[in-house]
Amino acid sequence: MLNGGDLVTFRKKLLGWFHQFRRDLPWRQTRDPYRIWLSEIMLQQTRVAAVIPYYEKFLKHFPNVHALANAPQEEVLRIWSGLGYYGRARNLHKAAQQIVANHEGNFPHVAADLLALPGIGKYTAAAILSIAFEKQLAVLDGNVARVLARLAAVRGDVRESQRWQTLQGSADSYLDPDSPGDWNQAMMELGATLCTPKSPQCLLCPVAQFCEGRKLGIAESLPEKRQKRATVEVTLAAGVFTDKNGWTLLLPPPEEESTVALADYIPTLVSRLWHFPTVSVTGDASKNLRASLRKLLRGGGNGNLRLAPAGKVRHSVTYRDITIVPFRINVKKLPRIKGTRRAPLDDINSALPVSNLTRKVARAVLAVSAAP
Ligand code: SF4
């Protein structure tokens, strides 16, 4: 652990580097806690380049916490659509409503109040409070943990509870009390740009002289890998009804009024958003799908459907490798089924919030239809 003069130099070098080389990101031009909160939530599990256009679009629609709190959830999900991990958008919306209801629309600046909001954990609370309000709270996420593990040559799984606590202790003691917001951003920036998971650029690193991992020649192998769960292969079939005007039928988010039996993991795959009728396959995909569609159409259409295969779509979610077999089902009129909605197949997201997976399925069906 660094202390005394070494700690002073370490802080000076890292902050100096950050002020000179930091990337010019839209959320770095503000101290507005609403905007910082939004960026932190969007950046969870998503790359900076992917976040920037969504961040700007989201702020255009919901420029402040009141606008977000007053919007219907479906509209929030529609604007978020494509960014993935939709629980983040649901929590943002709920938290905005609580900030308006319980804090008169003023962003809380006490950790306990922030931690009581949905979707805000210790890391996000520390990031918002330090960057927006200069509170002395050190952030620790995967990026920062990697830097700290390398600096002190920490071996073993950094996510292991005791080790994580130790790293939080290091993060707390390194935090620059005079500029905690910039300090946290500097640590994150180092992890994102130089001290990257593969091939850390130690020659350019402003704090290389303090790095035990580099001195021992083991920086690249830290943090040590966790045991990976074995991959599970899953096959699904999706039914894409299409009428003569190019409109299609979507089922509601699974937790609401689902009208067709769904395997228990499908809600996660479709991110609890609007989706095509989708079933898990054990054997003949068209047979499985037809049987489920019959149930879906019971009393609302005829079961005599022509299922035209439309290639295959591949998708990975955590440890699952998923293959989806989409079928186009041309119909004169879309079946009328309670709780379902219609949307133009070539622009489904303009009408309803859907996941990337649902969009991939729509594109596969459109590609086959467009082929000569
Ligand atoms: Fe990371 Fe290399 Fe800097 Fe150590 S010297 S903190 S491994 S970039």
CSV table of C-alpha atoms and ligand atoms in Angstrom, one decimal:
chain,number,residue,atom,x,y,z
A,1,MET,CA,0.0,0.0,0.0
A,2,LEU,CA,1.4,3.4,-0.9
A,3,ASN,CA,1.7,6.1,1.7
A,4,GLY,CA,3.7,9.3,2.5
A,5,GLY,CA,5.6,10.9,-0.3
A,6,ASP,CA,4.9,8.0,-2.7
A,7,LEU,CA,1.2,8.5,-2.3
A,8,VAL,CA,1.6,12.2,-3.0
A,9,THR,CA,3.6,11.5,-6.1
A,10,PHE,CA,1.2,8.8,-7.2
A,11,ARG,CA,-1.8,11.1,-7.0
A,12,LYS,CA,0.0,14.0,-8.7
A,13,LYS,CA,1.1,11.8,-11.6
A,14,LEU,CA,-2.2,10.2,-12.2
A,15,LEU,CA,-4.2,13.4,-11.9
A,16,GLY,CA,-1.7,15.2,-14.1
A,17,TRP,CA,-2.0,12.5,-16.8
A,18,PHE,CA,-5.8,12.6,-16.5
A,19,HIS,CA,-6.0,16.3,-17.0
A,20,GLN,CA,-3.8,16.2,-20.0
A,21,PHE,CA,-5.1,13.0,-21.8
A,22,ARG,CA,-8.7,12.4,-20.7
A,23,ARG,CA,-11.2,11.7,-23.4
A,24,ASP,CA,-13.7,14.4,-24.1
A,25,LEU,CA,-16.9,12.6,-23.3
A,26,PRO,CA,-20.3,14.4,-23.1
A,27,TRP,CA,-20.9,13.6,-19.4
A,28,ARG,CA,-17.5,15.1,-18.5
A,29,GLN,CA,-18.8,18.6,-19.5
A,30,THR,CA,-21.3,18.7,-16.6
A,31,ARG,CA,-21.6,18.3,-12.9
A,32,ASP,CA,-25.4,17.8,-13.1
A,33,PRO,CA,-26.1,14.7,-11.0
A,34,TYR,CA,-29.0,13.7,-13.3
A,35,ARG,CA,-26.6,13.5,-16.3
A,36,ILE,CA,-23.8,11.8,-14.4
A,37,TRP,CA,-26.3,9.3,-13.0
A,38,LEU,CA,-27.6,8.6,-16.5
A,39,SER,CA,-24.1,8.1,-17.9
A,40,GLU,CA,-23.0,5.8,-15.1
A,41,ILE,CA,-26.1,3.6,-15.6
A,42,MET,CA,-25.7,3.5,-19.3
A,43,LEU,CA,-22.0,2.7,-19.0
A,44,GLN,CA,-22.7,-0.4,-16.9
A,45,GLN,CA,-22.0,-3.4,-19.3
A,46,THR,CA,-21.8,-1.1,-22.3
A,47,ARG,CA,-18.9,0.4,-24.2
A,48,VAL,CA,-18.4,4.2,-24.3
A,49,ALA,CA,-18.8,4.5,-28.1
A,50,ALA,CA,-22.1,2.6,-27.9
A,51,VAL,CA,-23.4,4.8,-25.0
A,52,ILE,CA,-22.7,8.3,-26.5
A,53,PRO,CA,-25.6,8.4,-29.1
A,54,TYR,CA,-28.1,6.8,-26.6
A,55,TYR,CA,-27.0,9.3,-23.9
A,56,GLU,CA,-27.7,12.2,-26.2
A,57,LYS,CA,-31.0,10.8,-27.5
A,58,PHE,CA,-32.2,10.0,-24.0
A,59,LEU,CA,-31.4,13.6,-22.8
A,60,LYS,CA,-33.3,15.0,-25.7
A,61,HIS,CA,-36.4,13.1,-24.7
A,62,PHE,CA,-35.9,13.4,-20.9
A,63,PRO,CA,-33.7,16.4,-20.2
A,64,ASN,CA,-34.2,16.3,-16.4
A,65,VAL,CA,-35.5,14.1,-13.7
A,66,HIS,CA,-39.0,15.5,-13.9
A,67,ALA,CA,-39.3,14.7,-17.6
A,68,LEU,CA,-38.2,11.2,-16.9
A,69,ALA,CA,-40.5,10.7,-13.9
A,70,ASN,CA,-43.5,11.9,-15.9
A,71,ALA,CA,-42.9,9.7,-19.0
A,72,PRO,CA,-44.8,6.4,-19.5
A,73,GLN,CA,-42.5,3.4,-18.8
A,74,GLU,CA,-43.1,2.2,-22.4
A,75,GLU,CA,-41.7,5.4,-23.8
A,76,VAL,CA,-38.6,5.2,-21.6
A,77,LEU,CA,-38.0,1.6,-22.8
A,78,ARG,CA,-38.6,2.6,-26.4
A,79,ILE,CA,-35.9,5.3,-26.3
A,80,TRP,CA,-33.5,2.9,-24.4
A,81,SER,CA,-34.3,0.2,-27.0
A,82,GLY,CA,-31.1,-1.3,-28.5
A,83,LEU,CA,-28.9,-0.5,-25.5
A,84,GLY,CA,-29.7,-3.8,-23.8
A,85,TYR,CA,-30.0,-4.7,-20.1
A,86,TYR,CA,-33.5,-3.1,-19.9
A,87,GLY,CA,-33.7,-3.5,-16.1
A,88,ARG,CA,-31.4,-0.4,-16.1
A,89,ALA,CA,-34.0,1.7,-17.9
A,90,ARG,CA,-36.9,0.4,-15.7
A,91,ASN,CA,-34.9,1.2,-12.5
A,92,LEU,CA,-33.9,4.7,-13.8
A,93,HIS,CA,-37.6,5.4,-14.4
A,94,LYS,CA,-38.7,4.2,-11.0
A,95,ALA,CA,-35.8,6.0,-9.3
A,96,ALA,CA,-36.7,9.3,-11.1
A,97,GLN,CA,-40.3,8.9,-9.8
A,98,GLN,CA,-39.0,8.4,-6.3
A,99,ILE,CA,-36.7,11.4,-6.5
A,100,VAL,CA,-39.7,13.6,-7.5
A,101,ALA,CA,-42.0,12.0,-4.9
A,102,ASN,CA,-39.6,11.9,-1.9
A,103,HIS,CA,-37.0,14.6,-2.6
A,104,GLU,CA,-39.0,17.2,-4.5
A,105,GLY,CA,-37.1,16.5,-7.6
A,106,ASN,CA,-33.7,17.4,-6.0
A,107,PHE,CA,-31.1,14.7,-6.5
A,108,PRO,CA,-30.1,13.3,-3.1
A,109,HIS,CA,-26.6,14.0,-2.0
A,110,VAL,CA,-26.4,11.6,0.9
A,111,ALA,CA,-25.2,8.1,0.2
A,112,ALA,CA,-28.0,6.4,2.2
A,113,ASP,CA,-30.7,8.2,0.2
A,114,LEU,CA,-29.1,7.3,-3.1
A,115,LEU,CA,-28.6,3.7,-2.1
A,116,ALA,CA,-32.3,3.5,-1.3
A,117,LEU,CA,-33.1,4.2,-5.0
A,118,PRO,CA,-33.6,1.2,-7.4
A,119,GLY,CA,-30.6,0.4,-9.5
A,120,ILE,CA,-28.1,2.4,-7.5
A,121,GLY,CA,-25.4,0.4,-5.7
A,122,LYS,CA,-22.3,1.3,-3.9
A,123,TYR,CA,-20.3,2.0,-7.0
A,124,THR,CA,-22.9,4.2,-8.7
A,125,ALA,CA,-23.6,6.2,-5.5
A,126,ALA,CA,-19.8,6.9,-5.1
A,127,ALA,CA,-19.5,7.9,-8.7
A,128,ILE,CA,-22.4,10.3,-8.6
A,129,LEU,CA,-21.6,11.8,-5.2
A,130,SER,CA,-17.9,12.3,-5.9
A,131,ILE,CA,-18.3,13.7,-9.5
A,132,ALA,CA,-21.4,15.9,-8.9
A,133,PHE,CA,-20.9,16.9,-5.2
A,134,GLU,CA,-17.1,16.2,-4.6
A,135,LYS,CA,-17.9,13.8,-1.7
A,136,GLN,CA,-14.9,11.8,-0.6
A,137,LEU,CA,-16.1,8.3,-1.8
A,138,ALA,CA,-13.9,6.0,-3.8
A,139,VAL,CA,-15.4,4.0,-6.7
A,140,LEU,CA,-14.6,0.3,-7.2
A,141,ASP,CA,-15.8,-1.5,-10.2
A,142,GLY,CA,-14.2,-4.1,-12.5
A,143,ASN,CA,-12.0,-1.6,-14.2
A,144,VAL,CA,-10.7,0.0,-11.1
A,145,ALA,CA,-10.3,-3.4,-9.4
A,146,ARG,CA,-8.1,-4.5,-12.3
A,147,VAL,CA,-5.8,-1.4,-11.9
A,148,LEU,CA,-5.6,-1.9,-8.2
A,149,ALA,CA,-4.9,-5.6,-8.5
A,150,ARG,CA,-2.0,-4.9,-10.9
A,151,LEU,CA,-0.6,-2.1,-8.8
A,152,ALA,CA,-0.3,-4.3,-5.8
A,153,ALA,CA,0.2,-7.6,-7.6
A,154,VAL,CA,-2.9,-9.1,-6.0
A,155,ARG,CA,-3.5,-12.7,-7.0
A,156,GLY,CA,-6.7,-14.7,-7.0
A,157,ASP,CA,-10.3,-13.8,-7.9
A,158,VAL,CA,-10.8,-10.1,-7.3
A,159,ARG,CA,-14.6,-10.7,-7.0
A,160,GLU,CA,-14.1,-12.9,-3.9
A,161,SER,CA,-15.7,-10.9,-1.1
A,162,GLN,CA,-12.7,-10.6,1.2
A,163,ARG,CA,-10.4,-9.6,-1.6
A,164,TRP,CA,-12.9,-7.1,-3.0
A,165,GLN,CA,-13.1,-5.5,0.5
A,166,THR,CA,-9.3,-5.2,0.6
A,167,LEU,CA,-9.3,-3.5,-2.8
A,168,GLN,CA,-12.0,-1.1,-1.7
A,169,GLY,CA,-9.7,-0.3,1.3
A,170,SER,CA,-6.9,0.5,-1.2
A,171,ALA,CA,-9.2,2.6,-3.4
A,172,ASP,CA,-10.3,4.6,-0.3
A,173,SER,CA,-6.8,5.2,0.8
A,174,TYR,CA,-5.6,6.3,-2.6
A,175,LEU,CA,-8.5,8.7,-3.2
A,176,ASP,CA,-7.4,12.3,-3.5
A,177,PRO,CA,-9.4,14.1,-0.8
A,178,ASP,CA,-9.0,17.5,-2.6
A,179,SER,CA,-10.6,16.3,-5.9
A,180,PRO,CA,-12.4,13.0,-5.4
A,181,GLY,CA,-14.5,13.4,-8.6
A,182,ASP,CA,-11.5,13.8,-10.9
A,183,TRP,CA,-9.6,11.1,-8.9
A,184,ASN,CA,-12.3,8.5,-9.5
A,185,GLN,CA,-12.6,9.4,-13.1
A,186,ALA,CA,-8.8,9.2,-13.5
A,187,MET,CA,-8.7,5.7,-12.0
A,188,MET,CA,-11.5,4.7,-14.3
A,189,GLU,CA,-9.8,6.3,-17.3
A,190,LEU,CA,-6.6,4.5,-16.6
A,191,GLY,CA,-8.4,1.2,-16.5
A,192,ALA,CA,-10.3,2.0,-19.7
A,193,THR,CA,-7.5,3.3,-21.8
A,194,LEU,CA,-4.1,2.1,-20.7
A,195,CYS,CA,-4.5,-0.6,-18.0
A,196,THR,CA,-6.8,-2.6,-20.3
A,197,PRO,CA,-7.7,-6.3,-19.7
A,198,LYS,CA,-5.4,-7.4,-22.5
A,199,SER,CA,-2.0,-5.8,-23.3
A,200,PRO,CA,-1.8,-3.0,-20.7
A,201,GLN,CA,0.3,-0.2,-22.1
A,202,CYS,CA,2.7,0.1,-19.2
A,203,LEU,CA,5.2,2.2,-21.2
A,204,LEU,CA,2.7,5.0,-21.4
A,205,CYS,CA,1.4,4.6,-17.8
A,206,PRO,CA,1.8,7.6,-15.6
A,207,VAL,CA,2.1,5.4,-12.5
A,208,ALA,CA,4.2,2.6,-13.8
A,209,GLN,CA,7.0,3.2,-11.3
A,210,PHE,CA,4.5,2.2,-8.5
A,211,CYS,CA,3.2,-1.0,-10.2
A,212,GLU,CA,4.2,-4.3,-8.6
A,213,GLY,CA,2.5,-6.3,-11.3
A,214,ARG,CA,4.6,-4.7,-14.0
A,215,LYS,CA,7.8,-5.1,-11.9
A,216,LEU,CA,7.1,-8.8,-11.5
A,217,GLY,CA,6.2,-9.2,-15.2
A,218,ILE,CA,2.7,-10.5,-14.3
A,219,ALA,CA,0.5,-7.5,-15.0
A,220,GLU,CA,-1.2,-8.9,-18.0
A,221,SER,CA,-2.2,-12.1,-16.2
A,222,LEU,CA,-3.9,-10.0,-13.4
A,223,PRO,CA,-6.6,-10.2,-12.2
A,224,GLU,CA,-6.6,-13.9,-12.4
A,225,LYS,CA,-9.4,-15.5,-14.3
A,226,ARG,CA,-12.5,-16.8,-12.6
A,227,GLN,CA,-13.8,-20.3,-13.5
A,228,LYS,CA,-16.1,-19.9,-16.4
A,229,ARG,CA,-19.5,-21.6,-16.4
A,230,ALA,CA,-19.9,-24.2,-19.2
A,231,THR,CA,-21.8,-22.9,-22.3
A,232,VAL,CA,-25.3,-24.2,-22.8
A,233,GLU,CA,-26.7,-24.4,-26.3
A,234,VAL,CA,-30.3,-23.4,-26.7
A,235,THR,CA,-32.5,-23.5,-29.8
A,236,LEU,CA,-35.7,-21.5,-30.2
A,237,ALA,CA,-38.3,-20.9,-32.9
A,238,ALA,CA,-40.0,-17.6,-33.5
A,239,GLY,CA,-43.2,-17.0,-35.4
A,240,VAL,CA,-43.3,-13.8,-37.4
A,241,PHE,CA,-46.9,-13.2,-38.7
A,242,THR,CA,-46.9,-10.8,-41.6
A,243,ASP,CA,-50.0,-9.2,-43.3
A,244,LYS,CA,-50.1,-7.8,-46.8
A,245,ASN,CA,-49.2,-4.3,-45.5
A,246,GLY,CA,-46.0,-5.6,-43.9
A,247,TRP,CA,-47.4,-5.4,-40.3
A,248,THR,CA,-46.6,-8.0,-37.7
A,249,LEU,CA,-47.9,-9.2,-34.4
A,250,LEU,CA,-46.0,-8.9,-31.1
A,251,LEU,CA,-46.6,-10.4,-27.7
A,252,PRO,CA,-46.4,-8.2,-24.5
A,253,PRO,CA,-43.5,-8.3,-22.1
A,254,PRO,CA,-43.6,-11.7,-20.5
A,255,GLU,CA,-44.2,-10.6,-17.0
A,256,GLU,CA,-47.4,-8.8,-18.1
A,257,GLU,CA,-50.1,-10.7,-19.9
A,258,SER,CA,-48.3,-13.4,-21.8
A,259,THR,CA,-50.6,-15.3,-24.0
A,260,VAL,CA,-48.3,-18.2,-25.0
A,261,ALA,CA,-46.4,-20.5,-22.8
A,262,LEU,CA,-42.7,-19.4,-22.7
A,263,ALA,CA,-39.8,-21.3,-21.4
A,264,ASP,CA,-38.7,-19.7,-18.2
A,265,TYR,CA,-35.5,-18.2,-19.7
A,266,ILE,CA,-37.2,-16.6,-22.7
A,267,PRO,CA,-38.3,-13.5,-20.7
A,268,THR,CA,-34.6,-12.8,-20.0
A,269,LEU,CA,-33.7,-13.3,-23.6
A,270,VAL,CA,-36.3,-10.9,-24.9
A,271,SER,CA,-35.4,-8.5,-22.0
A,272,ARG,CA,-39.0,-8.5,-20.8
A,273,LEU,CA,-40.0,-6.4,-23.8
A,274,TRP,CA,-42.4,-6.9,-26.7
A,275,HIS,CA,-41.4,-9.9,-28.8
A,276,PHE,CA,-42.5,-12.4,-31.4
A,277,PRO,CA,-44.1,-15.6,-30.2
A,278,THR,CA,-41.1,-17.7,-29.3
A,279,VAL,CA,-40.8,-21.2,-28.0
A,280,SER,CA,-38.0,-23.5,-27.0
A,281,VAL,CA,-37.3,-26.3,-29.5
A,282,THR,CA,-36.7,-30.0,-28.8
A,283,GLY,CA,-36.6,-31.7,-32.2
A,284,ASP,CA,-38.5,-30.3,-35.1
A,285,ALA,CA,-38.6,-26.4,-34.8
A,286,SER,CA,-41.7,-25.9,-37.1
A,287,LYS,CA,-43.6,-28.6,-35.2
A,288,ASN,CA,-42.9,-27.1,-31.8
A,289,LEU,CA,-43.8,-23.6,-33.0
A,290,ARG,CA,-47.0,-24.8,-34.7
A,291,ALA,CA,-48.2,-26.5,-31.6
A,292,SER,CA,-47.6,-23.4,-29.5
A,293,LEU,CA,-49.2,-21.1,-32.1
A,294,ARG,CA,-52.3,-23.3,-32.1
A,295,LYS,CA,-52.6,-22.6,-28.4
A,296,LEU,CA,-52.0,-18.9,-28.9
A,297,LEU,CA,-54.6,-18.7,-31.7
A,298,ARG,CA,-57.2,-20.8,-29.8
A,299,GLY,CA,-60.5,-19.1,-30.7
A,300,GLY,CA,-58.7,-16.2,-32.4
A,301,GLY,CA,-57.6,-17.6,-35.8
A,302,ASN,CA,-57.1,-20.7,-37.7
A,303,GLY,CA,-54.4,-23.2,-36.8
A,304,ASN,CA,-53.7,-24.1,-40.5
A,305,LEU,CA,-50.5,-22.0,-40.8
A,306,ARG,CA,-47.8,-22.0,-43.5
A,307,LEU,CA,-44.5,-21.6,-41.7
A,308,ALA,CA,-41.7,-20.4,-44.1
A,309,PRO,CA,-38.2,-20.8,-42.5
A,310,ALA,CA,-36.2,-17.6,-42.6
A,311,GLY,CA,-32.6,-18.7,-41.9
A,312,LYS,CA,-31.1,-18.7,-38.4
A,313,VAL,CA,-30.2,-16.0,-35.9
A,314,ARG,CA,-27.5,-16.5,-33.4
A,315,HIS,CA,-27.3,-14.7,-30.1
A,316,SER,CA,-25.3,-15.1,-26.9
A,317,VAL,CA,-26.4,-14.2,-23.4
A,318,THR,CA,-24.0,-14.9,-20.6
A,319,TYR,CA,-23.4,-18.7,-20.7
A,320,ARG,CA,-26.1,-19.4,-23.3
A,321,ASP,CA,-25.4,-19.8,-27.0
A,322,ILE,CA,-28.8,-19.3,-28.6
A,323,THR,CA,-29.9,-20.2,-32.1
A,324,ILE,CA,-33.2,-18.9,-33.2
A,325,VAL,CA,-35.1,-20.3,-36.2
A,326,PRO,CA,-37.5,-17.6,-37.4
A,327,PHE,CA,-40.5,-18.5,-39.5
A,328,ARG,CA,-42.4,-16.1,-41.6
A,329,ILE,CA,-46.2,-16.7,-41.5
A,330,ASN,CA,-48.0,-14.8,-44.2
A,331,VAL,CA,-51.6,-14.0,-43.3
A,332,LYS,CA,-54.4,-11.9,-44.9
A,333,LYS,CA,-55.2,-10.4,-41.6
A,334,LEU,CA,-53.2,-10.5,-38.4
A,335,PRO,CA,-55.0,-12.6,-35.7
A,336,ARG,CA,-56.8,-10.6,-33.1
A,337,ILE,CA,-55.5,-11.8,-29.7
A,338,LYS,CA,-56.1,-10.0,-26.4
A,339,GLY,CA,-53.0,-8.2,-25.1
A,340,THR,CA,-51.0,-8.4,-28.4
A,341,ARG,CA,-50.1,-5.4,-30.6
A,342,ARG,CA,-49.3,-4.7,-34.2
A,343,ALA,CA,-46.2,-3.0,-35.6
A,344,PRO,CA,-44.6,-2.5,-39.0
A,345,LEU,CA,-42.1,-5.3,-39.4
A,346,ASP,CA,-39.5,-3.1,-41.0
A,347,ASP,CA,-39.6,-0.6,-38.1
A,348,ILE,CA,-41.0,-2.4,-35.1
A,349,ASN,CA,-39.1,-0.2,-32.6
A,350,SER,CA,-40.9,2.9,-33.8
A,351,ALA,CA,-44.1,1.5,-32.2
A,352,LEU,CA,-43.0,-0.6,-29.3
A,353,PRO,CA,-39.9,-1.2,-27.1
A,354,VAL,CA,-38.2,-4.4,-28.4
A,355,SER,CA,-34.9,-6.1,-27.7
A,356,ASN,CA,-31.9,-6.5,-30.0
A,357,LEU,CA,-32.8,-10.1,-30.4
A,358,THR,CA,-36.3,-9.3,-31.6
A,359,ARG,CA,-34.8,-6.8,-34.1
A,360,LYS,CA,-32.4,-9.5,-35.3
A,361,VAL,CA,-35.3,-11.9,-35.9
A,362,ALA,CA,-37.3,-9.2,-37.8
A,363,ARG,CA,-34.2,-8.4,-40.0
A,364,ALA,CA,-33.7,-12.1,-40.8
A,365,VAL,CA,-37.3,-12.4,-42.0
A,366,LEU,CA,-37.1,-9.2,-44.0
A,367,ALA,CA,-33.8,-10.4,-45.6
A,368,VAL,CA,-35.3,-13.6,-46.8
A,369,SER,CA,-38.4,-11.8,-48.1
A,370,ALA,CA,-36.3,-9.4,-50.0
A,371,ALA,CA,-34.1,-12.1,-51.6
A,372,PRO,CA,-34.8,-12.6,-55.3
B,1,SF4,FE1,-1.6,-1.1,-15.4
B,1,SF4,FE2,0.8,-1.3,-16.6
B,1,SF4,FE3,0.2,1.0,-15.3
B,1,SF4,FE4,0.6,-1.3,-13.9
B,1,SF4,S1,2.1,-0.1,-15.2
B,1,SF4,S2,-1.1,0.2,-13.6
B,1,SF4,S3,-0.2,-2.8,-15.3
B,1,SF4,S4,-0.8,0.1,-17.2
